Amino acid sequence: MDLVTLAAFTIAYAIAVIVPGPGVAAVVGRALGGGFRSAFPMVLGILAGDLVYLVFALFGLAAIATWFGPVFVVVKWGGALYLLYIAWQFWTAEPGSEQIGAKRDASAWKTFLSGFALTMGNPKTIVFYLALLPTVVPLDRPITALGFAELTAIVVVVLLIIGCAYAGLAAAARDFFQSAKALRVLNRTAGVIMASAAAYVVARE
């Protein structure tokens, strides 16, 4: 794939990831509530969801994605409900020394699935891959294995860098505050952010 196309895709994708949406809100909320290590599995879940949509777009599966619309609705609601559960956990948490680290009741696998479900039901992700991506990457001819590998590598690198940057900054803000009062504020802020992300996912069509 030519360098102009790859550069255009990189820029468009980076902008799409940087612009705050439910995914960013969920990562930030998770990092505020449990630190960087707690948020990283969610970043990986979001990445997995993005790669699924990349495959849909590149291999002409947009019609299949549309046909499976009811499945994605279920996934969207499931992800939103889990985000609300996390929000409640943060809101009701009693701050103490253990709150500086990741919450013990939040497994990495569940956090990963939460990020994946959030992405699969995220309208911003759907619009980018199934509507905007074809305007950047020519899909009127079969994609080569090398082209697919190049685009996949861009998605992985860009999302990990930006997602980890958001998580790292939020975790740093959490570590800056050590008092129980400050941690309670951070936990409740994380809860509000998580609940807002859930509401955004459900409200958007």
XYZ file of N, CA, C and O in Angstrom:
820
model
N 0.857 -1.184 0.000
C 0.000 0.000 0.000
C 0.897 1.238 0.000
O 1.898 1.287 0.718
N 0.554 2.254 -0.827
C 1.440 3.406 -0.975
C 1.491 4.241 0.300
O 0.580 4.215 1.150
N 2.573 4.997 0.438
C 2.831 5.771 1.652
C 1.787 6.861 1.886
O 1.455 7.164 3.033
N 1.270 7.449 0.810
C 0.267 8.501 0.955
C -0.994 7.938 1.615
O -1.569 8.542 2.532
N -1.432 6.782 1.159
C -2.615 6.146 1.744
C -2.384 5.773 3.197
O -3.245 6.008 4.061
N -1.212 5.207 3.494
C -0.900 4.820 4.866
C -0.831 6.045 5.780
O -1.312 6.015 6.918
N -0.242 7.123 5.278
C -0.153 8.351 6.083
C -1.535 8.936 6.330
O -1.850 9.370 7.447
N -2.375 8.937 5.297
C -3.731 9.472 5.434
C -4.526 8.650 6.450
O -5.243 9.202 7.292
N -4.388 7.323 6.382
C -5.092 6.461 7.321
C -4.590 6.682 8.747
O -5.392 6.751 9.692
N -3.275 6.805 8.900
C -2.694 7.020 10.229
C -3.214 8.297 10.860
O -3.609 8.317 12.028
N -3.229 9.383 10.074
C -3.690 10.671 10.589
C -5.176 10.609 10.942
O -5.596 11.041 12.021
N -5.977 10.062 10.023
C -7.428 9.978 10.263
C -7.722 9.112 11.477
O -8.572 9.466 12.314
N -7.014 7.999 11.604
C -7.269 7.096 12.721
C -6.814 7.714 14.042
O -7.513 7.599 15.057
N -5.656 8.367 14.022
C -5.154 8.998 15.245
C -6.127 10.064 15.743
O -6.398 10.161 16.950
N -6.673 10.841 14.824
C -7.647 11.868 15.206
C -8.890 11.215 15.799
O -9.423 11.663 16.824
N -9.349 10.132 15.166
C -10.545 9.442 15.651
C -10.333 8.885 17.056
O -11.248 8.894 17.884
N -9.123 8.393 17.334
C -8.843 7.826 18.654
C -8.668 8.916 19.703
O -9.131 8.784 20.847
N -8.000 10.009 19.334
C -7.725 11.091 20.288
C -9.001 11.789 20.724
O -9.159 12.152 21.902
N -9.926 12.005 19.778
C -11.167 12.705 20.115
C -11.903 11.918 21.203
O -12.192 10.737 21.032
N -12.186 12.550 22.330
C -12.834 11.828 23.435
C -14.187 11.240 23.042
O -14.984 11.863 22.364
N -14.383 10.020 23.440
C -15.637 9.317 23.224
C -15.845 8.372 24.388
O -15.134 8.438 25.392
N -16.785 7.445 24.274
C -17.028 6.517 25.379
C -15.827 5.640 25.705
O -15.614 5.275 26.862
N -15.025 5.288 24.683
C -13.844 4.475 24.936
C -12.827 5.207 25.785
O -12.296 4.672 26.767
N -12.531 6.449 25.414
C -11.597 7.261 26.182
C -12.127 7.492 27.594
O -11.394 7.386 28.577
N -13.421 7.784 27.690
C -14.020 8.021 29.006
C -13.890 6.793 29.891
O -13.583 6.895 31.087
N -14.113 5.617 29.317
C -14.027 4.384 30.101
C -12.598 4.112 30.558
O -12.361 3.714 31.700
N -11.625 4.333 29.675
C -10.219 4.121 30.036
C -9.794 5.090 31.138
O -9.153 4.698 32.119
N -10.152 6.352 30.968
C -9.803 7.356 31.974
C -10.470 7.035 33.306
O -9.843 7.100 34.368
N -11.748 6.683 33.250
C -12.451 6.341 34.480
C -11.845 5.141 35.167
O -11.699 5.116 36.396
N -11.456 4.144 34.390
C -10.840 2.949 34.964
C -9.495 3.272 35.597
O -9.163 2.777 36.683
N -8.693 4.102 34.914
C -7.380 4.462 35.439
C -7.496 5.328 36.687
O -6.712 5.182 37.634
N -8.479 6.223 36.708
C -8.691 7.044 37.900
C -9.092 6.178 39.086
O -8.684 6.413 40.218
N -9.897 5.166 38.801
C -10.393 4.337 39.887
C -9.424 3.273 40.351
O -9.404 2.921 41.531
N -8.587 2.739 39.452
C -7.737 1.623 39.835
C -6.303 1.680 39.366
O -5.567 0.724 39.546
N -5.898 2.768 38.725
C -4.518 2.876 38.276
C -4.319 2.371 36.856
O -5.230 1.833 36.218
N -3.088 2.528 36.346
C -2.777 2.182 34.963
C -2.978 0.695 34.685
O -3.546 0.311 33.664
N -2.499 -0.166 35.583
C -2.599 -1.606 35.361
C -4.054 -2.057 35.285
O -4.374 -3.020 34.582
N -4.924 -1.367 35.990
C -6.342 -1.705 35.948
C -6.973 -1.309 34.614
O -7.922 -1.947 34.148
N -6.455 -0.245 33.993
C -7.045 0.266 32.751
C -6.471 -0.399 31.507
O -7.130 -0.415 30.455
N -5.260 -0.948 31.596
C -4.606 -1.483 30.400
C -5.405 -2.595 29.713
O -5.506 -2.613 28.477
N -6.003 -3.554 30.465
C -6.820 -4.568 29.785
C -7.984 -3.964 29.005
O -8.393 -4.504 27.971
N -8.525 -2.838 29.482
C -9.608 -2.192 28.750
C -9.084 -1.625 27.432
O -9.774 -1.693 26.403
N -7.876 -1.075 27.450
C -7.255 -0.594 26.213
C -7.112 -1.748 25.223
O -7.404 -1.604 24.031
N -6.686 -2.905 25.720
C -6.541 -4.078 24.847
C -7.894 -4.538 24.313
O -8.001 -4.959 23.146
N -8.942 -4.459 25.128
C -10.276 -4.822 24.669
C -10.763 -3.891 23.570
O -11.363 -4.330 22.578
N -10.516 -2.600 23.750
C -10.883 -1.620 22.717
C -10.116 -1.902 21.434
O -10.671 -1.828 20.321
N -8.837 -2.237 21.569
C -8.018 -2.570 20.402
C -8.585 -3.782 19.677
O -8.693 -3.782 18.440
N -8.982 -4.813 20.418
C -9.554 -6.011 19.801
C -10.822 -5.669 19.027
O -11.035 -6.159 17.907
N -11.674 -4.828 19.598
C -12.884 -4.410 18.905
C -12.581 -3.637 17.636
O -13.226 -3.837 16.592
N -11.582 -2.766 17.692
C -11.186 -2.009 16.505
C -10.687 -2.934 15.400
O -10.989 -2.725 14.214
N -9.927 -3.955 15.785
C -9.412 -4.889 14.776
C -10.541 -5.683 14.120
O -10.478 -5.985 12.918
N -11.575 -6.012 14.893
C -12.731 -6.702 14.312
C -13.383 -5.822 13.250
O -13.687 -6.280 12.135
N -13.591 -4.549 13.558
C -14.212 -3.648 12.587
C -13.296 -3.384 11.401
O -13.773 -3.179 10.276
N -11.985 -3.384 11.628
C -11.051 -3.219 10.516
C -11.208 -4.366 9.522
O -11.230 -4.153 8.302
N -11.339 -5.584 10.044
C -11.555 -6.745 9.175
C -12.884 -6.610 8.429
O -12.966 -6.872 7.218
N -13.930 -6.199 9.144
C -15.224 -5.989 8.498
C -15.098 -5.032 7.306
O -15.623 -5.295 6.226
N -14.418 -3.931 7.529
C -14.327 -2.900 6.498
C -13.455 -3.339 5.322
O -13.828 -3.176 4.156
N -12.282 -3.911 5.611
C -11.332 -4.237 4.557
C -11.779 -5.402 3.686
O -11.449 -5.462 2.499
N -12.507 -6.335 4.262
C -12.890 -7.520 3.503
C -14.362 -7.509 3.096
O -14.966 -8.555 2.854
N -14.932 -6.307 3.035
C -16.278 -6.173 2.505
C -17.345 -6.806 3.344
O -18.351 -7.288 2.812
N -17.163 -6.798 4.675
C -18.141 -7.429 5.544
C -19.082 -6.420 6.190
O -19.761 -6.736 7.161
N -19.136 -5.210 5.654
C -20.027 -4.196 6.221
C -21.481 -4.661 6.178
O -22.258 -4.430 7.105
N -21.827 -5.341 5.081
C -23.206 -5.845 4.965
C -23.498 -6.875 6.040
O -24.595 -6.918 6.611
N -22.518 -7.745 6.325
C -22.699 -8.742 7.371
C -22.847 -8.064 8.727
O -23.677 -8.455 9.547
N -22.031 -7.026 8.958
C -22.117 -6.296 10.222
C -23.503 -5.686 10.388
O -24.081 -5.687 11.478
N -24.050 -5.186 9.279
C -25.390 -4.607 9.329
C -26.433 -5.695 9.593
O -27.379 -5.505 10.365
N -26.254 -6.850 8.943
C -27.191 -7.957 9.111
C -27.214 -8.458 10.546
O -28.242 -8.878 11.054
N -26.037 -8.386 11.213
C -25.952 -8.821 12.598
C -26.240 -7.678 13.564
O -25.829 -7.727 14.723
N -26.946 -6.668 13.086
C -27.269 -5.514 13.911
C -27.843 -5.864 15.274
O -27.401 -5.329 16.292
N -28.848 -6.768 15.350
C -29.416 -7.119 16.667
C -28.383 -7.659 17.645
O -28.467 -7.411 18.847
N -27.389 -8.397 17.132
C -26.338 -8.924 18.005
C -25.539 -7.781 18.608
O -25.227 -7.764 19.806
N -25.209 -6.786 17.777
C -24.447 -5.660 18.263
C -25.247 -4.829 19.269
O -24.673 -4.213 20.166
N -26.562 -4.803 19.107
C -27.399 -4.099 20.089
C -27.285 -4.771 21.455
O -27.144 -4.113 22.491
N -27.329 -6.097 21.454
C -27.187 -6.846 22.709
C -25.821 -6.597 23.323
O -25.694 -6.372 24.533
N -24.780 -6.637 22.485
C -23.426 -6.387 22.972
C -23.315 -4.977 23.556
O -22.708 -4.771 24.609
N -23.939 -4.020 22.857
C -23.885 -2.638 23.329
C -24.509 -2.498 24.708
O -23.932 -1.895 25.607
N -25.682 -3.089 24.891
C -26.360 -2.985 26.186
C -25.603 -3.745 27.273
O -25.529 -3.293 28.419
N -25.027 -4.889 26.911
C -24.235 -5.645 27.880
C -23.027 -4.859 28.342
O -22.720 -4.809 29.541
N -22.339 -4.221 27.389
C -21.186 -3.407 27.746
C -21.572 -2.220 28.604
O -20.873 -1.867 29.566
N -22.694 -1.583 28.263
C -23.151 -0.428 29.038
C -23.505 -0.829 30.469
O -23.175 -0.123 31.429
N -24.162 -1.987 30.625
C -24.524 -2.448 31.971
C -23.282 -2.754 32.802
O -23.237 -2.456 34.004
N -22.255 -3.327 32.174
C -21.039 -3.616 32.931
C -20.326 -2.328 33.331
O -19.774 -2.225 34.428
N -20.350 -1.337 32.451
C -19.758 -0.044 32.796
C -20.490 0.580 33.988
O -19.873 1.177 34.872
N -21.812 0.433 34.009
C -22.586 0.942 35.145
C -22.224 0.195 36.430
O -22.159 0.794 37.509
N -21.977 -1.100 36.309
C -21.564 -1.890 37.476
C -20.226 -1.374 38.012
O -20.048 -1.199 39.226
N -19.275 -1.134 37.103
C -17.976 -0.602 37.525
C -18.159 0.771 38.167
O -17.531 1.096 39.185
N -19.030 1.597 37.555
C -19.281 2.930 38.101
C -19.791 2.838 39.537
O -19.369 3.606 40.418
N -20.696 1.902 39.781
C -21.239 1.720 41.133
C -20.146 1.258 42.098
O -20.087 1.714 43.245
N -19.267 0.380 41.652
C -18.170 -0.087 42.486
C -17.264 1.064 42.902
O -16.855 1.170 44.064
N -16.949 1.931 41.967
C -16.102 3.075 42.280
C -16.819 4.059 43.205
O -16.225 4.611 44.134
N -18.092 4.312 42.929
C -18.842 5.304 43.710
C -18.964 4.882 45.169
O -18.925 5.724 46.069
N -19.116 3.585 45.403
C -19.337 3.102 46.764
C -18.053 2.645 47.454
O -18.091 2.229 48.615
N -16.912 2.720 46.762
C -15.655 2.252 47.347
C -15.257 3.120 48.531
O -15.383 4.346 48.496
N -14.784 2.469 49.587
C -14.249 3.181 50.739
C -12.751 3.343 50.543
O -12.006 2.363 50.526
N -12.266 4.561 50.364
C -10.851 4.768 50.054
C -9.937 4.371 51.208
O -10.239 4.598 52.373
N -8.834 3.762 50.863
C -7.826 3.376 51.836
C -6.529 3.141 51.090
O -6.424 3.417 49.893
N -5.537 2.609 51.760
C -4.240 2.429 51.119
C -4.333 1.472 49.932
O -3.589 1.596 48.958
N -5.256 0.494 50.010
C -5.377 -0.467 48.914
C -5.964 0.161 47.667
O -5.887 -0.400 46.590
N -6.560 1.347 47.805
C -7.197 1.982 46.653
C -6.175 2.562 45.686
O -6.515 2.922 44.568
N -4.904 2.680 46.099
C -3.899 3.213 45.190
C -3.660 2.250 44.037
O -3.376 2.636 42.925
N -3.775 0.960 44.300
C -3.578 -0.031 43.258
C -4.874 -0.378 42.564
O -5.910 0.223 42.798
N -4.790 -1.393 41.725
C -5.982 -1.820 41.002
C -6.954 -2.477 41.966
O -6.576 -3.094 42.940
N -8.219 -2.319 41.678
C -9.241 -2.926 42.524
C -9.160 -4.443 42.385
O -9.101 -4.982 41.302
N -9.206 -5.142 43.521
C -9.013 -6.581 43.504
C -10.204 -7.311 42.889
O -10.069 -8.433 42.430
N -11.384 -6.706 42.926
C -12.557 -7.408 42.421
C -12.776 -7.220 40.929
O -13.777 -7.665 40.385
N -11.857 -6.548 40.278
C -11.994 -6.311 38.843
C -10.941 -7.141 38.110
O -9.772 -6.781 38.084
N -11.340 -8.279 37.526
C -10.385 -9.132 36.830
C -10.001 -8.497 35.497
O -10.779 -7.757 34.888
N -8.784 -8.814 35.060
C -8.295 -8.279 33.788
C -9.168 -8.761 32.636
O -9.438 -8.016 31.691
N -9.659 -10.012 32.716
C -10.477 -10.570 31.650
C -11.803 -9.833 31.521
O -12.235 -9.501 30.415
N -12.450 -9.558 32.657
C -13.720 -8.833 32.617
C -13.514 -7.409 32.100
O -14.342 -6.890 31.364
N -12.407 -6.795 32.506
C -12.117 -5.447 32.030
C -11.863 -5.451 30.526
O -12.311 -4.559 29.798
N -11.152 -6.474 30.039
C -10.910 -6.621 28.603
C -12.228 -6.759 27.847
O -12.459 -6.082 26.836
N -13.102 -7.630 28.329
C -14.394 -7.837 27.667
C -15.241 -6.571 27.697
O -15.984 -6.295 26.760
N -15.119 -5.814 28.782
C -15.853 -4.553 28.869
C -15.396 -3.596 27.772
O -16.213 -2.962 27.100
N -14.082 -3.489 27.580
C -13.561 -2.630 26.517
C -13.962 -3.112 25.141
O -14.302 -2.315 24.257
N -13.963 -4.442 24.949
C -14.352 -5.011 23.659
C -15.822 -4.739 23.361
O -16.186 -4.290 22.268
N -16.686 -5.004 24.349
C -18.120 -4.772 24.162
C -18.413 -3.305 23.924
O -19.264 -2.945 23.100
N -17.695 -2.446 24.639
C -17.880 -1.004 24.473
C -17.563 -0.586 23.044
O -18.301 0.186 22.425
N -16.484 -1.122 22.497
C -16.081 -0.770 21.134
C -17.062 -1.315 20.104
O -17.409 -0.635 19.137
N -17.527 -2.540 20.303
C -18.450 -3.138 19.339
C -19.772 -2.382 19.261
O -20.458 -2.416 18.242
N -20.135 -1.695 20.336
C -21.376 -0.928 20.333
C -21.164 0.566 20.244
O -22.113 1.336 20.398
N -19.924 0.985 19.975
C -19.594 2.406 19.939
C -19.912 2.993 18.557
O -19.279 2.619 17.569
N -20.858 3.913 18.457
C -21.210 4.491 17.147
C -20.025 5.175 16.464
O -19.919 5.136 15.235
N -19.126 5.793 17.245
C -17.974 6.476 16.651
C -17.074 5.483 15.923
O -16.588 5.765 14.822
N -16.874 4.318 16.521
C -16.049 3.288 15.891
C -16.711 2.759 14.630
O -16.059 2.575 13.594
N -18.005 2.515 14.711
C -18.746 1.996 13.562
C -18.686 2.981 12.392
O -18.419 2.593 11.251
N -18.909 4.249 12.684
C -18.886 5.270 11.630
C -17.508 5.356 10.993
O -17.377 5.448 9.767
N -16.444 5.299 11.808
C -15.095 5.427 11.257
C -14.781 4.279 10.302
O -14.347 4.495 9.166
N -14.994 3.053 10.755
C -14.576 1.906 9.953
C -15.492 1.607 8.776
O -15.018 1.228 7.699
N -16.787 1.767 8.957
C -17.713 1.380 7.895
C -18.138 2.538 7.002
O -18.754 2.320 5.962
N -17.813 3.772 7.389
C -18.204 4.924 6.564
C -17.009 5.789 6.188
O -16.831 6.141 5.019
N -16.167 6.138 7.154
C -15.058 7.046 6.873
C -13.833 6.348 6.293
O -13.146 6.906 5.440
N -13.540 5.136 6.765
C -12.349 4.440 6.282
C -12.334 4.264 4.769
O -11.291 4.452 4.136
N -13.466 3.908 4.129
C -13.445 3.756 2.663
C -13.090 5.038 1.922
O -12.688 4.973 0.753
N -13.239 6.200 2.566
C -12.864 7.446 1.896
C -11.365 7.701 1.992
O -10.831 8.555 1.272
N -10.679 6.974 2.870
C -9.230 7.137 3.045
C -8.462 6.003 2.376
O -7.441 6.224 1.722
N -8.956 4.798 2.550
C -8.307 3.610 1.979
C -9.156 3.091 0.820
O -10.345 2.809 1.004
N -8.575 2.980 -0.376
C -9.346 2.477 -1.525
C -9.738 1.018 -1.327
O -8.876 0.138 -1.229
N -11.038 0.760 -1.266
C -11.523 -0.597 -1.047
C -12.181 -1.173 -2.293
O -12.873 -2.175 -2.225
N -11.934 -0.520 -3.445
C -12.545 -0.994 -4.690
C -11.741 -2.124 -5.327
O -12.110 -2.638 -6.381
N -10.642 -2.487 -4.701
C -9.859 -3.625 -5.173
C -9.471 -4.485 -3.974
O -9.397 -3.984 -2.854
N -9.200 -5.772 -4.209
C -8.891 -6.681 -3.095
C -7.691 -6.190 -2.294
O -6.690 -5.744 -2.862
N -7.795 -6.296 -0.984
C -6.697 -5.904 -0.116
C -5.648 -7.014 -0.097
O -5.987 -8.198 -0.039
N -4.388 -6.642 -0.179
C -3.318 -7.642 -0.146
C -2.968 -7.984 1.301
O -3.322 -7.255 2.234
N -2.268 -9.097 1.481
C -1.844 -9.510 2.823
C -0.936 -8.459 3.430
O -1.032 -8.143 4.620
N -0.051 -7.879 2.600
C 0.857 -6.847 3.103
C 0.085 -5.599 3.497
O 0.342 -5.004 4.549
N -0.875 -5.207 2.670
C -1.683 -4.034 2.985
C -2.464 -4.215 4.272
O -2.545 -3.293 5.099
N -3.029 -5.401 4.457
C -3.765 -5.688 5.689
C -2.836 -5.632 6.895
O -3.189 -5.077 7.943
N -1.640 -6.191 6.751
C -0.666 -6.173 7.852
C -0.253 -4.749 8.189
O -0.104 -4.399 9.373
N -0.079 -3.914 7.171
C 0.327 -2.520 7.406
C -0.756 -1.757 8.162
O -0.464 -1.046 9.136
N -2.007 -1.897 7.736
C -3.102 -1.194 8.394
C -3.316 -1.716 9.818
O -3.587 -0.942 10.737
N -3.184 -3.028 9.983
C -3.324 -3.611 11.316
C -2.248 -3.079 12.248
O -2.525 -2.742 13.415
N -1.016 -3.000 11.749
C 0.086 -2.492 12.568
C -0.168 -1.045 12.981
O 0.106 -0.650 14.126
N -0.710 -0.242 12.063
C -1.003 1.154 12.376
C -2.058 1.238 13.471
O -1.919 2.010 14.430
N -3.117 0.439 13.356
C -4.176 0.435 14.367
C -3.616 0.051 15.731
O -3.891 0.703 16.744
N -2.809 -1.007 15.766
C -2.250 -1.483 17.036
C -1.358 -0.425 17.673
O -1.509 -0.093 18.862
N -0.440 0.118 16.898
C 0.528 1.085 17.449
C -0.164 2.364 17.890
O 0.057 2.859 19.004
N -1.004 2.925 17.019
C -1.657 4.203 17.334
C -2.577 4.066 18.547
O -2.538 4.896 19.470
N -3.396 3.022 18.574
C -4.345 2.886 19.681
C -3.629 2.607 20.995
O -4.001 3.159 22.036
N -2.594 1.780 20.966
C -1.859 1.503 22.203
C -1.177 2.753 22.734
O -1.194 3.025 23.942
N -0.585 3.535 21.854
C 0.100 4.760 22.289
C -0.885 5.745 22.905
O -0.680 6.252 24.014
N -1.970 6.016 22.187
C -2.932 7.012 22.665
C -3.711 6.487 23.867
O -3.913 7.205 24.856
N -4.146 5.230 23.799
C -4.893 4.657 24.916
C -4.065 4.598 26.183
O -4.541 4.959 27.275
N -2.811 4.172 26.065
C -1.935 4.111 27.240
C -1.598 5.508 27.748
O -1.408 5.704 28.960
N -1.515 6.484 26.842
C -1.247 7.857 27.269
C -2.401 8.383 28.112
O -2.180 8.983 29.180
N -3.636 8.154 27.657
C -4.802 8.566 28.450
C -4.807 7.862 29.803
O -5.022 8.486 30.851
N -4.560 6.556 29.801
C -4.566 5.795 31.055
C -3.440 6.255 31.973
O -3.631 6.387 33.189
N -2.268 6.504 31.396
C -1.131 6.934 32.198
C -1.352 8.289 32.846
O -1.022 8.489 34.031
N -1.906 9.226 32.095
C -2.168 10.555 32.641
C -3.214 10.491 33.753
O -3.081 11.154 34.792
N -4.253 9.689 33.522
C -5.291 9.560 34.546
C -4.734 8.879 35.794
O -5.041 9.277 36.924
N -3.901 7.850 35.610
C -3.299 7.156 36.746
C -2.364 8.082 37.511
O -2.300 8.045 38.742
N -1.630 8.923 36.774
C -0.732 9.875 37.427
C -1.527 10.870 38.268
O -1.105 11.241 39.370
N -2.665 11.288 37.749
C -3.509 12.202 38.513
C -4.005 11.518 39.780
O -4.090 12.138 40.850
N -4.306 10.227 39.674
C -4.744 9.481 40.857
C -3.615 9.376 41.871
O -3.806 9.588 43.063
N -2.417 9.019 41.417
C -1.288 8.838 42.331
C -0.862 10.142 42.983
O -0.208 10.136 44.022
N -1.228 11.259 42.343
C -0.857 12.560 42.900
C -1.610 12.828 44.198
O -1.130 13.533 45.069
N -2.808 12.264 44.288
C -3.629 12.461 45.480
C -3.535 11.224 46.362
O -3.856 10.124 45.927
N -3.110 11.404 47.597
C -2.929 10.273 48.491
C -3.921 10.256 49.651
O -4.064 9.230 50.315
N -4.583 11.363 49.930
C -5.479 11.408 51.085
C -6.761 10.639 50.800
O -7.167 10.464 49.646
N -7.412 10.160 51.875
C -8.666 9.429 51.717
C -9.728 10.298 51.060
O -10.508 9.824 50.234
N -9.750 11.584 51.427
C -10.747 12.483 50.857
C -10.534 12.635 49.352
O -11.483 12.582 48.553
N -9.260 12.825 48.953
C -8.957 12.986 47.533
C -9.273 11.708 46.769
O -9.805 11.740 45.657
N -8.967 10.551 47.362
C -9.248 9.284 46.692
C -10.746 9.057 46.549
O -11.210 8.495 45.551
N -11.515 9.489 47.552
C -12.963 9.358 47.443
C -13.475 10.196 46.268
O -14.336 9.753 45.503
N -12.934 11.409 46.125
C -13.332 12.272 45.007
C -12.956 11.620 43.682
O -13.746 11.605 42.728
N -11.730 11.046 43.603
C -11.295 10.404 42.371
C -12.159 9.187 42.050
O -12.538 8.961 40.898
N -12.465 8.381 43.070
C -13.313 7.208 42.849
C -14.684 7.609 42.322
O -15.217 6.993 41.398
N -15.259 8.649 42.918
C -16.587 9.072 42.477
C -16.537 9.745 41.112
O -17.473 9.613 40.321
N -15.437 10.448 40.847
C -15.257 11.007 39.504
C -15.173 9.891 38.482
O -15.784 9.957 37.407
N -14.416 8.835 38.830
C -14.313 7.681 37.933
C -15.684 7.053 37.718
O -16.034 6.658 36.600
N -16.478 6.955 38.788
C -17.814 6.390 38.667
C -18.700 7.203 37.744
O -19.420 6.652 36.906
N -18.641 8.526 37.877
C -19.444 9.399 37.016
C -19.010 9.266 35.561
O -19.849 9.197 34.644
N -17.689 9.199 35.320
C -17.185 9.058 33.956
C -17.646 7.741 33.350
O -18.088 7.678 32.195
N -17.543 6.660 34.130
C -17.983 5.356 33.641
C -19.478 5.364 33.322
O -19.918 4.859 32.286
N -20.283 5.917 34.219
C -21.728 5.977 34.000
C -22.053 6.831 32.776
O -22.957 6.502 31.991
N -21.316 7.924 32.578
C -21.531 8.784 31.415
C -21.201 8.045 30.126
O -21.910 8.176 29.122
N -20.099 7.256 30.147
C -19.737 6.476 28.966
C -20.834 5.471 28.635
O -21.200 5.285 27.468
N -21.374 4.820 29.672
C -22.461 3.858 29.461
C -23.685 4.543 28.868
O -24.313 4.031 27.928
N -24.031 5.705 29.404
C -25.199 6.438 28.907
C -25.001 6.871 27.462
O -25.931 6.816 26.645
N -23.774 7.279 27.122
C -23.471 7.722 25.760
C -23.662 6.576 24.772
O -24.260 6.737 23.703
N -23.143 5.396 25.156
C -23.252 4.235 24.269
C -24.707 3.861 24.021
O -25.124 3.569 22.896
N -25.510 3.877 25.073
C -26.919 3.493 24.952
C -27.718 4.539 24.164
O -28.590 4.194 23.364
N -27.394 5.817 24.386
C -28.186 6.895 23.774
C -27.934 7.042 22.280
O -28.844 7.402 21.532
N -26.694 6.772 21.846
C -26.370 6.980 20.441
C -26.868 5.834 19.594
O -26.841 4.674 19.995
N -27.339 6.159 18.408
C -27.806 5.122 17.471
C -26.698 4.809 16.471
O -25.920 5.660 16.120
